Short mmCIF file of C-alpha atoms in Angstrom, two decimals:
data_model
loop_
_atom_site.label_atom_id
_atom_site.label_comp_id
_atom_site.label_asym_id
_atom_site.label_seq_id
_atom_site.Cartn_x
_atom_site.Cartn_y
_atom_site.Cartn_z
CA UNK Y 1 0.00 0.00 0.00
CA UNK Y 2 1.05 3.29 -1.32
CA UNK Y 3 2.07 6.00 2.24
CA UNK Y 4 -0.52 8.23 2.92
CA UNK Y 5 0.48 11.74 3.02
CA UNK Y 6 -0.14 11.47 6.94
CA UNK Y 7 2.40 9.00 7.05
CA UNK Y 8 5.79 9.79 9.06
CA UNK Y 9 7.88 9.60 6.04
CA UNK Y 10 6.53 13.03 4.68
CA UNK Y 11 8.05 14.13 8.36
CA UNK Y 12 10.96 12.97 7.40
CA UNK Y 13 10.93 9.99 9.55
CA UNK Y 14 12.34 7.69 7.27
CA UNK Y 15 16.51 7.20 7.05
CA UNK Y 16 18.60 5.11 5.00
CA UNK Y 17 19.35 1.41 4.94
CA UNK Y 18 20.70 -0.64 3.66
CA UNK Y 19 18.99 -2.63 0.84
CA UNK Y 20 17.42 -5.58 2.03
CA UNK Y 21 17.80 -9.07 -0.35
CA UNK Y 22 15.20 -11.74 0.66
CA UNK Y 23 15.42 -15.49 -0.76
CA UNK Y 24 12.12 -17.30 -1.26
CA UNK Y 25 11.60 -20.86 -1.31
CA UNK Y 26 12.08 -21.36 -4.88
CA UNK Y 27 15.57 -19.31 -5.02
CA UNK Y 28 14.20 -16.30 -6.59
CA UNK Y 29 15.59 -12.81 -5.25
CA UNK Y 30 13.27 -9.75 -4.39
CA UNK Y 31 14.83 -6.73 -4.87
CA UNK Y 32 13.55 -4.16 -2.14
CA UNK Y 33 13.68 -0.62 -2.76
CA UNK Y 34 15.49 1.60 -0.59
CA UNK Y 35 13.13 3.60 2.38
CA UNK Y 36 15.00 7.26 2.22
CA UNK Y 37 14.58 10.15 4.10
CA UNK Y 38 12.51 13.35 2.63
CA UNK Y 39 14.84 15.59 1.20
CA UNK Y 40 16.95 12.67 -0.13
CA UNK Y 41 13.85 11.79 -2.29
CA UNK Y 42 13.07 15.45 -3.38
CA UNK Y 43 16.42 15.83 -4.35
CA UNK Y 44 17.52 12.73 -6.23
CA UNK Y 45 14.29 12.23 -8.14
CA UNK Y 46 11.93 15.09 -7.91
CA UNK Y 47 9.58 13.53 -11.03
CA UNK Y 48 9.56 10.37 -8.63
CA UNK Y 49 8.51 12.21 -5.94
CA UNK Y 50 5.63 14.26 -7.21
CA UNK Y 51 4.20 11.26 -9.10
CA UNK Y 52 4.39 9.36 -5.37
CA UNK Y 53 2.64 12.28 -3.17
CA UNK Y 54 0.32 12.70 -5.95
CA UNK Y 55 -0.94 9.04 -5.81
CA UNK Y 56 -0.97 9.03 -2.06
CA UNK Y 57 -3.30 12.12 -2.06
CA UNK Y 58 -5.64 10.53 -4.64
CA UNK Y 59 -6.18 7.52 -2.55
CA UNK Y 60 -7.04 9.67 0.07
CA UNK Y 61 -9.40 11.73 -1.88
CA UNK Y 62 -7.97 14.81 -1.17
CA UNK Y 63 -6.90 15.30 -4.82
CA UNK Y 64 -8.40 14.56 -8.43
CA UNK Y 65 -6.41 14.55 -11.39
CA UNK Y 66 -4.96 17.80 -11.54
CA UNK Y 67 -4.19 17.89 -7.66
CA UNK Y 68 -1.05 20.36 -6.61
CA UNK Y 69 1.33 19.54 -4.16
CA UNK Y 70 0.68 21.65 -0.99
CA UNK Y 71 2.77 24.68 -1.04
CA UNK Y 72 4.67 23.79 2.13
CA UNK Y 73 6.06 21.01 0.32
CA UNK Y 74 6.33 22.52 -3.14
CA UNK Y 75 8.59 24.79 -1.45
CA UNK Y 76 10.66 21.99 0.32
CA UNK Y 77 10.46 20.43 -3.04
CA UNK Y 78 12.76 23.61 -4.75
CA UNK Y 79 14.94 24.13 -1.76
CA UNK Y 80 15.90 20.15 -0.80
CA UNK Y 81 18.06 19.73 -4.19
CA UNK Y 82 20.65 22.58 -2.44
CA UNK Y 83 20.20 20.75 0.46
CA UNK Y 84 20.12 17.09 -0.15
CA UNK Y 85 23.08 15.22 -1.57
CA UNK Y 86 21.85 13.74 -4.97
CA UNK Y 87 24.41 10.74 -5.03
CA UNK Y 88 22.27 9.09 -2.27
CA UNK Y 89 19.24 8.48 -5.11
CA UNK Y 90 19.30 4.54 -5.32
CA UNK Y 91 19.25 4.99 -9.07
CA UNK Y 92 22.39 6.29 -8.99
CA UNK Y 93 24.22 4.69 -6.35
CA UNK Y 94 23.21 1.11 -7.70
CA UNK Y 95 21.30 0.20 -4.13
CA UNK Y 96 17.85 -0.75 -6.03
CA UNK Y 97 15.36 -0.46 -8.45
CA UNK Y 98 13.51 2.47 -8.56
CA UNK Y 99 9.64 2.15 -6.54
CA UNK Y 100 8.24 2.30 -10.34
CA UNK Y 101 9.87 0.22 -12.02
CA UNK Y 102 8.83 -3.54 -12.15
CA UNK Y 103 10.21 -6.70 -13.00
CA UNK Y 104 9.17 -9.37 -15.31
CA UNK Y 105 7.37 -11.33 -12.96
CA UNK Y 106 5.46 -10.79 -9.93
CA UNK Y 107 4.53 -13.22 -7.32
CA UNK Y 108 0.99 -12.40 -6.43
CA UNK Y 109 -1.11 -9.23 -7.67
CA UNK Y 110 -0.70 -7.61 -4.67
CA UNK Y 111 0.17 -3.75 -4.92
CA UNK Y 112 2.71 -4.41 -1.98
CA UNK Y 113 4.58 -6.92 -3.63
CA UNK Y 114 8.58 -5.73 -5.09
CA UNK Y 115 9.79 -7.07 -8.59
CA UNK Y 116 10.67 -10.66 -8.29
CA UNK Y 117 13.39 -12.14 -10.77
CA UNK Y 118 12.26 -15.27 -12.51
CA UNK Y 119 13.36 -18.61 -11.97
CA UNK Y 120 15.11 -20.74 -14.93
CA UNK Y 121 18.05 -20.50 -17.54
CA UNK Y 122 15.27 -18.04 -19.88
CA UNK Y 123 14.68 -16.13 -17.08
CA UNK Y 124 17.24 -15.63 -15.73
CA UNK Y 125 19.15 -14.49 -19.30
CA UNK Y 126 15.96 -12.01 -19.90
CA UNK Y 127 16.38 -10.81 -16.57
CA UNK Y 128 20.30 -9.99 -16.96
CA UNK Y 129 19.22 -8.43 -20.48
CA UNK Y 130 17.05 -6.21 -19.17
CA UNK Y 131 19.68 -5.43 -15.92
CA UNK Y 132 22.10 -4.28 -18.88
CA UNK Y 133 19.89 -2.28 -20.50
CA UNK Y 134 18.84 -0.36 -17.42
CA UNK Y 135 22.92 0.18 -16.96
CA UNK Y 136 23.37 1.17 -20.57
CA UNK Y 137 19.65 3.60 -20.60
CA UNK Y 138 21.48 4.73 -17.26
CA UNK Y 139 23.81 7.75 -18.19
CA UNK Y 140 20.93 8.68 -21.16
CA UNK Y 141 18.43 9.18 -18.23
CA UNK Y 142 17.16 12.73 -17.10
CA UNK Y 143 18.96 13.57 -14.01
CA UNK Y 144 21.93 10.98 -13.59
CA UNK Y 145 24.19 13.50 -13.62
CA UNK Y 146 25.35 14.05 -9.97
CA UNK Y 147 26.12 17.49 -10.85
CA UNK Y 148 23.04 20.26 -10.51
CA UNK Y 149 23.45 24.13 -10.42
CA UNK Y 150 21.94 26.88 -8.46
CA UNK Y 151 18.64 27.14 -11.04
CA UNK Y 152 15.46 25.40 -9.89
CA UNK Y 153 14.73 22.62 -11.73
CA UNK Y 154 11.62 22.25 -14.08
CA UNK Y 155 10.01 25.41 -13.07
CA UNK Y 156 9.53 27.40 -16.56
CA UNK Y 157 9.39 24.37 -18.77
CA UNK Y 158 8.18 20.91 -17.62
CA UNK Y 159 10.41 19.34 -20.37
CA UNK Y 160 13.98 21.20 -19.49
CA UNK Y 161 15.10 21.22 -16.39
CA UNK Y 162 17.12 24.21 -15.97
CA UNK Y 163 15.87 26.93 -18.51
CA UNK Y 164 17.38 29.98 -18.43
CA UNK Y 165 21.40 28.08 -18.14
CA UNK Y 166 19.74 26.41 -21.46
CA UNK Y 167 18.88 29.34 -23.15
CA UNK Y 168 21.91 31.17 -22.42
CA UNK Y 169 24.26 29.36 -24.48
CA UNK Y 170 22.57 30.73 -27.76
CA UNK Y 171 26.30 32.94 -27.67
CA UNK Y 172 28.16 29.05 -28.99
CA UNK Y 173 25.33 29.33 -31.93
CA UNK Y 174 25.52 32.84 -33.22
CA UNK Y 175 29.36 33.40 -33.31
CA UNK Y 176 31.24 30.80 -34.60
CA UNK Y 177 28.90 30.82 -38.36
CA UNK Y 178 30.10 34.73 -38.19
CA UNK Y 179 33.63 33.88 -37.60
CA UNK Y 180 33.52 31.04 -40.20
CA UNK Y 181 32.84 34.05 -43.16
CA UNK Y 182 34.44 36.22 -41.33
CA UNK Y 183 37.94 34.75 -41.50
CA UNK Y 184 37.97 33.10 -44.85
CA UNK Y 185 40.61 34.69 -45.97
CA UNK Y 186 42.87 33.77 -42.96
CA UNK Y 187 42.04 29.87 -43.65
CA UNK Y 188 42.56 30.12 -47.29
CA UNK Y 189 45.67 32.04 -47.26
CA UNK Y 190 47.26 30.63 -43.86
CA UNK Y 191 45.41 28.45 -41.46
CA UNK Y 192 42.53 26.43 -42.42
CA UNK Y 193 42.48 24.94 -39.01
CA UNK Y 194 40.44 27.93 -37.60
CA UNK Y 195 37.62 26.16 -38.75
CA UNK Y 196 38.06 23.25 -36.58
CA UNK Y 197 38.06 26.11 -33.38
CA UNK Y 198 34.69 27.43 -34.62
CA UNK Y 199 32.99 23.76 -35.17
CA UNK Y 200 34.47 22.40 -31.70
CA UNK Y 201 32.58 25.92 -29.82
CA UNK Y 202 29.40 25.25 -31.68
CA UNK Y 203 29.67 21.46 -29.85
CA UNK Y 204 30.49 23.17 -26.76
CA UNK Y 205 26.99 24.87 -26.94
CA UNK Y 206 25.34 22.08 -27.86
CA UNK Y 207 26.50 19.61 -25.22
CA UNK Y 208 25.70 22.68 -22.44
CA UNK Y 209 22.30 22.75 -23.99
CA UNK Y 210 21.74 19.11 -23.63
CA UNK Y 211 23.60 18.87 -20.28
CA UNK Y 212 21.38 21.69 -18.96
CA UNK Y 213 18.43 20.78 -20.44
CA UNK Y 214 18.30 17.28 -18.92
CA UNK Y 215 21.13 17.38 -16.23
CA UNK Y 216 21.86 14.08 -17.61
CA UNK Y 217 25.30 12.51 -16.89
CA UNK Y 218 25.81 11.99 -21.06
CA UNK Y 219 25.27 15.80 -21.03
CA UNK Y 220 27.60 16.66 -18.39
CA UNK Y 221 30.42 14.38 -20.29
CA UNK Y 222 29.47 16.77 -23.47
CA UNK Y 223 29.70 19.79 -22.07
CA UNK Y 224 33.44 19.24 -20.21
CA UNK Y 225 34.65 17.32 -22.62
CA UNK Y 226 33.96 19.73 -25.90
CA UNK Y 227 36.04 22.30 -23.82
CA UNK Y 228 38.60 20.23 -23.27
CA UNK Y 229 38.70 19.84 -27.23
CA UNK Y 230 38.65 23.30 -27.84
CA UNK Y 231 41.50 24.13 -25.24
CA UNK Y 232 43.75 21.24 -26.86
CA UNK Y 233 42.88 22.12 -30.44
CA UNK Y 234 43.90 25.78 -29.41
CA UNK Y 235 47.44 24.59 -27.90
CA UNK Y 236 47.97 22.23 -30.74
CA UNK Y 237 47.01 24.84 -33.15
CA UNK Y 238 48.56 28.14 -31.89
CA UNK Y 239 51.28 27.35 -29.26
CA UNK Y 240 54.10 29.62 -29.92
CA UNK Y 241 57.07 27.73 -31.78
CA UNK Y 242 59.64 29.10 -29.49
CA UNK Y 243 58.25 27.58 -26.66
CA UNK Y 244 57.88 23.76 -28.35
CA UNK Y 245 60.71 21.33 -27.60
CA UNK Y 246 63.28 20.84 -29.58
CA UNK Y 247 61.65 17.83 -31.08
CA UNK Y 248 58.74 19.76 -32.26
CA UNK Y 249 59.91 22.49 -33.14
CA UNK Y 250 60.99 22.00 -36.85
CA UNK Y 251 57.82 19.67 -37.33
CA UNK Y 252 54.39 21.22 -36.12
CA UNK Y 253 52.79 17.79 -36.90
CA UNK Y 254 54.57 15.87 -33.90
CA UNK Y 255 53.10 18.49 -31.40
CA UNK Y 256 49.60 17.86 -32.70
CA UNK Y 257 49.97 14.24 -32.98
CA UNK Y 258 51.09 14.19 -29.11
CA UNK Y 259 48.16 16.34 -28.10
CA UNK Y 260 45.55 14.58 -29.86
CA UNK Y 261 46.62 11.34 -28.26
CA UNK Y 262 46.95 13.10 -24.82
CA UNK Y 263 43.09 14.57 -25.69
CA UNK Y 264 41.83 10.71 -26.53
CA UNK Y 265 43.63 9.25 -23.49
CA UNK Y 266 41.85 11.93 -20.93
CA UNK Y 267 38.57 11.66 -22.86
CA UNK Y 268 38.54 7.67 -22.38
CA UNK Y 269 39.34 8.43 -18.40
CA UNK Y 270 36.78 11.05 -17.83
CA UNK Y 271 33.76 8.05 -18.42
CA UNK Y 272 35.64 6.10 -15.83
CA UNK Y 273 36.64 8.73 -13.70
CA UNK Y 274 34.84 12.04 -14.39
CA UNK Y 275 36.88 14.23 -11.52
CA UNK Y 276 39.31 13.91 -14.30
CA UNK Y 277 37.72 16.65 -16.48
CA UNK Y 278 37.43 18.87 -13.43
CA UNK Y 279 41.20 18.64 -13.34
CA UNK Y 280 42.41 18.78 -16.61
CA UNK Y 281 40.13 21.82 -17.65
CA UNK Y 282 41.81 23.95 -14.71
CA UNK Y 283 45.17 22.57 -15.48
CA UNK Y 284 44.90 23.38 -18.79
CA UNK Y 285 43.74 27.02 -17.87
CA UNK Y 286 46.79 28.07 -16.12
CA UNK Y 287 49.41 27.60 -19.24
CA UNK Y 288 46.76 29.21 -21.62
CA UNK Y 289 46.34 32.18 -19.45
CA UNK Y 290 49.92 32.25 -18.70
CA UNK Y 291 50.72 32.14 -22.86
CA UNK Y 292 48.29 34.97 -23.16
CA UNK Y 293 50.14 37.36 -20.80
CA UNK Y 294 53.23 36.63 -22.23
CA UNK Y 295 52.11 37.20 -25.73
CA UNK Y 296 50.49 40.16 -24.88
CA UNK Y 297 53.77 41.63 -23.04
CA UNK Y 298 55.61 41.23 -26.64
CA UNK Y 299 53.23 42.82 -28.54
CA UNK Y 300 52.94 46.16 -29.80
CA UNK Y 301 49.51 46.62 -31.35
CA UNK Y 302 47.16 48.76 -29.27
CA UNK Y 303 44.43 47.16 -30.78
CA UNK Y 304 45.19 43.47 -29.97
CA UNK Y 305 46.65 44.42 -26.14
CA UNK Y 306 43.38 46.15 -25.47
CA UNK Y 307 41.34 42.89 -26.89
CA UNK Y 308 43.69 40.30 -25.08
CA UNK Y 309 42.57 42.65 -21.99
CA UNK Y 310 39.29 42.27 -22.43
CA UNK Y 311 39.37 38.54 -22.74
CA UNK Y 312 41.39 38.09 -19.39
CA UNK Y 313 38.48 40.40 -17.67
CA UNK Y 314 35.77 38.29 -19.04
CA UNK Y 315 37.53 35.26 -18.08
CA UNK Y 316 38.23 36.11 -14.18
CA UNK Y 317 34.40 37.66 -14.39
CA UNK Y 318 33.19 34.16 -15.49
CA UNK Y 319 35.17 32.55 -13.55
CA UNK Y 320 33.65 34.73 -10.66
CA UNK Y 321 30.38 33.65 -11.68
CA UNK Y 322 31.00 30.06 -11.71
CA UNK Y 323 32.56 29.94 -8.18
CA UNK Y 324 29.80 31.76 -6.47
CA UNK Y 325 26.93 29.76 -8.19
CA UNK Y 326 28.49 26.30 -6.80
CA UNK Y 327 29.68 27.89 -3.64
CA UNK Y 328 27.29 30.27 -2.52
CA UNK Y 329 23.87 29.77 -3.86
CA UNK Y 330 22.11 29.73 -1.17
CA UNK Y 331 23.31 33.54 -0.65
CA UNK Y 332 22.22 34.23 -4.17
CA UNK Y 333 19.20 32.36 -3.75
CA UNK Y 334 18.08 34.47 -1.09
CA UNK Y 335 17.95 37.55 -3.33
CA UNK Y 336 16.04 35.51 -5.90
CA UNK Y 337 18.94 35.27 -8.21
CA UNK Y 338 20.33 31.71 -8.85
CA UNK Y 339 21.48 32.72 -12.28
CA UNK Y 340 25.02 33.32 -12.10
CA UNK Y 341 25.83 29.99 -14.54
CA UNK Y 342 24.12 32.03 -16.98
CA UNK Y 343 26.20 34.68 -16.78
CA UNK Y 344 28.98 32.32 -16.66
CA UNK Y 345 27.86 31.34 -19.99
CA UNK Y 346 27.70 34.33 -21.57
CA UNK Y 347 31.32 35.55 -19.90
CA UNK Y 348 33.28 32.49 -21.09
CA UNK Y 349 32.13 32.48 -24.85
CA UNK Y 350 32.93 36.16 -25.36
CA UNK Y 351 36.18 35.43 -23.16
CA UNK Y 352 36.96 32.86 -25.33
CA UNK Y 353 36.40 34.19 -28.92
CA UNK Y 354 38.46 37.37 -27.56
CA UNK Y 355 41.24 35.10 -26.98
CA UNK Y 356 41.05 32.62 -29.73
CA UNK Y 357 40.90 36.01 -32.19
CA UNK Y 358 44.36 37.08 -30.26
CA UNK Y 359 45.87 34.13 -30.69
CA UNK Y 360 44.82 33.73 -34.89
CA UNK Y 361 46.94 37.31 -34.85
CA UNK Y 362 49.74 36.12 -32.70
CA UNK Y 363 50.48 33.00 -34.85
CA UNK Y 364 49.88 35.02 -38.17
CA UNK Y 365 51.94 37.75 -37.04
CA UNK Y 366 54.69 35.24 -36.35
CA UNK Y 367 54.56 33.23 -39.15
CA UNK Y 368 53.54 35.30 -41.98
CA UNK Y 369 54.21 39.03 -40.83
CA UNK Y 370 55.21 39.78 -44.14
CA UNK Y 371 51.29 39.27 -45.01
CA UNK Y 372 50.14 42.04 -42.75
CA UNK Y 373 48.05 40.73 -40.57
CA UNK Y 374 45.59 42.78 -38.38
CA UNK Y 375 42.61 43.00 -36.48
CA UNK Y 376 39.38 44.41 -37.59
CA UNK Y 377 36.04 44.70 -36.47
CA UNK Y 378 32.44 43.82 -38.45
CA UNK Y 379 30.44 45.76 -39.47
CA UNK Y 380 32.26 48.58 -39.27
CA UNK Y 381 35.33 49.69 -37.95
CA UNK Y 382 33.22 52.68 -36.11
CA UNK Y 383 32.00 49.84 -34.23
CA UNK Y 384 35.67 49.29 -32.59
CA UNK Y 385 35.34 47.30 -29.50
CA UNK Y 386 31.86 46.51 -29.93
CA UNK Y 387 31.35 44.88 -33.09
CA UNK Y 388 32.98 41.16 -33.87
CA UNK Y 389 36.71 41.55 -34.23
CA UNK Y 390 38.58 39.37 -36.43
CA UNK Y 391 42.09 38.59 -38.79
CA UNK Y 392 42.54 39.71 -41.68
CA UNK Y 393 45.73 39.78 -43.88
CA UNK Y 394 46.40 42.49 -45.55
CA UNK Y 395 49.14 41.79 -48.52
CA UNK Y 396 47.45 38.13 -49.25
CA UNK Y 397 48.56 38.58 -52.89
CA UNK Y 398 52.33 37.72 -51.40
CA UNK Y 399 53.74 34.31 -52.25
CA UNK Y 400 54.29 32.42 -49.04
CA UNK Y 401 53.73 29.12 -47.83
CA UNK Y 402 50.72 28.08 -47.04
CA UNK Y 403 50.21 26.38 -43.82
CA UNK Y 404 47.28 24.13 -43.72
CA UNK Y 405 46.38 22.38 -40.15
#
């Protein structure tokens, strides 16, 4: 029988066990699910839980169909997810089966009874077959992800679960097509590998658009990983040639090969250990933030130190925002603004474009500075430091080499 909203459990009377593994006569197992307390149900499956207090208040008949939680508990409902730890939901930590889902078999018709797994070779194959297809449907599944930011979940839209740090990556979709007509030129006359930088942002927004949108662990993997392509693209691509080895430094093609095994070794490790993204994304920050100061102390265009600037504000600004969302959002909360990750958003793609454009003019300049490369800004250079800034080269006509990466 389903608790009745009168029942201690909505007082939060019910703590965690361990789960329980009976053996019937015939050697079958029941699997029985795992009694948590209150908040630990709000926050590791909130659709669970308001299908569950919903049913118990329609067998009371306090509710018809389109019965509301009560708003004591709709607001416990928002806040427990800030509150509760979300690794303790048994769907994640592999202690049960969920309270809706049911096995094959059943002994009994009883509404009390747990899934039972069959008896026999066939049953027990089907039953292992549908085990690994939970496992697999696992990281797919709306809110696996143990990671969930400051936004309440599915309070604009029923089907995304945090809206507005959805919406605010529409930055990764607009840019990178501009930049892709905006420096033609600069791939067809130097470095065609800018377009791989443009592509690998436009995956970046749509893997934080998934990620948000479902807070599914797939999604987070997405989202961390596409940054850690662009970031090793960008080294591979740009790092200054007086800084490479010895062993690279004649042959460009070396240094990428290295990084692009380095990039499929940590992508393999972050499925098995996902801290791993965590750590290489802020150990790759330091030595591109480092090569930007240093490349901005040798260079004498006004126009590119003031843009380099402007990327390192944007960056410590986002950076600022990320921090205090996953630090302090209860503080934020409290002034009715748990948005910061959308600002974050926002911060890091313009940071990023900023410094991706300095470091197109850095290698150019470098490498072809006979060409003339500069900076310019679309649509019009009256729009300095507002518009889009990109590379251009101004003596194309030359004869060089082209590189092509």
């Amino acid at each position: 029988m389903s608790p009745t909203l009168g029942d201690p459990a909505l007082a939060g009377g019910w703590t965690e066990r361990s789960p329980q593994v009976h053996s019937k006569p015939n050697n079958s197992v029941i699997l029985c699910e795992i009694p948590l307390s209150v908040q630990e149900r709000q926050a590791c499956c909130p659709r669970l839980w308001r299908t569950w207090l919903l049913k118990a208040a329609r067998e009371q008949g306090t509710g018809g169909p389109t019965a509301r939680l009560p708003g004591d508990l709709r607001a416990r409902r928002r806040n427990a997810k800030r509150r509760g730890p979300r690794n303790l939901c048994p769907w994640r930590a592999g202690l049960g089966l969920p309270r809706l889902l049911r096995g094959p078999r059943r002994e009994g018709r009883g509404r009390g009874h747990r899934p039972v797994a069959p008896s026999g070779r066939a049953g027990v194959v089907a039953w292992g077959a549908a085990m690994g297809a939970l496992l697999w449907w696992d990281p797919l599944r709306a809110g696996s992800s143990e990671v969930d930011w400051c936004e309440d979940n599915y309070t604009i839209v029923p089907a995304i679960a945090e809206f507005y740090n959805t919406i605010s990556n529409v930055l990764f979709f607009i840019l990178p097509p501009i930049c892709m007509c905006l420096f033609r030129q600069y791939a067809i006359c130097f470095n065609s590998g800018i377009y791989l930088i443009w592509i690998l942002l436009v995956l970046v927004g749509i893997g934080s658009v998934y990620f948000h949108a479902t807070l599914s662990f797939l999604g987070q993997m997405l989202d961390e990983l596409a940054i850690l392509w662009v970031l090793m693209c960008a080294l591979a691509m740009w790092f200054p040639r007086r800084y490479l080895p010895r062993v690279f430094r004649n042959d460009r093609s070396r240094f990428k090969a290295a990084v692009g095994v380095l990039s499929g070794v940590t992508t393999c490790l972050a499925f098995i250990k996902p801290a791993i993204n965590n750590i290489s994304l802020m150990t790759l920050g330091v030595p591109c933030t480092a090569l930007l100061v240093a490349e901005l102390k040798r260079c004498e265009n006004l126009r590119v130190y003031k843009l380099g600037l402007f990327s390192g504000l944007w960056w410590m600004l986002a950076l600022f925002c990320w921090i205090s969302d996953k630090a302090f959002c209860e503080i934020w909360s409290s002034f009715n603004f748990p948005y910061l990750h959308c600002v974050w958003h926002i911060l890091i793609c313009l940071a990023a474009y900023l410094g991706c454009v300095c470091f197109a003019y850095f290698d150019a300049a470098s490498e072809i500075p006979e060409q003339g490369p500069v900076i310019k800004f679309w649509p019009s250079e009256r729009w300095a430091f507002i518009g889009v800034p990109y590379v251009t080269l101004l003596c194309a006509h030359k004869k060089t080499s082209v590189k092509i990466t």
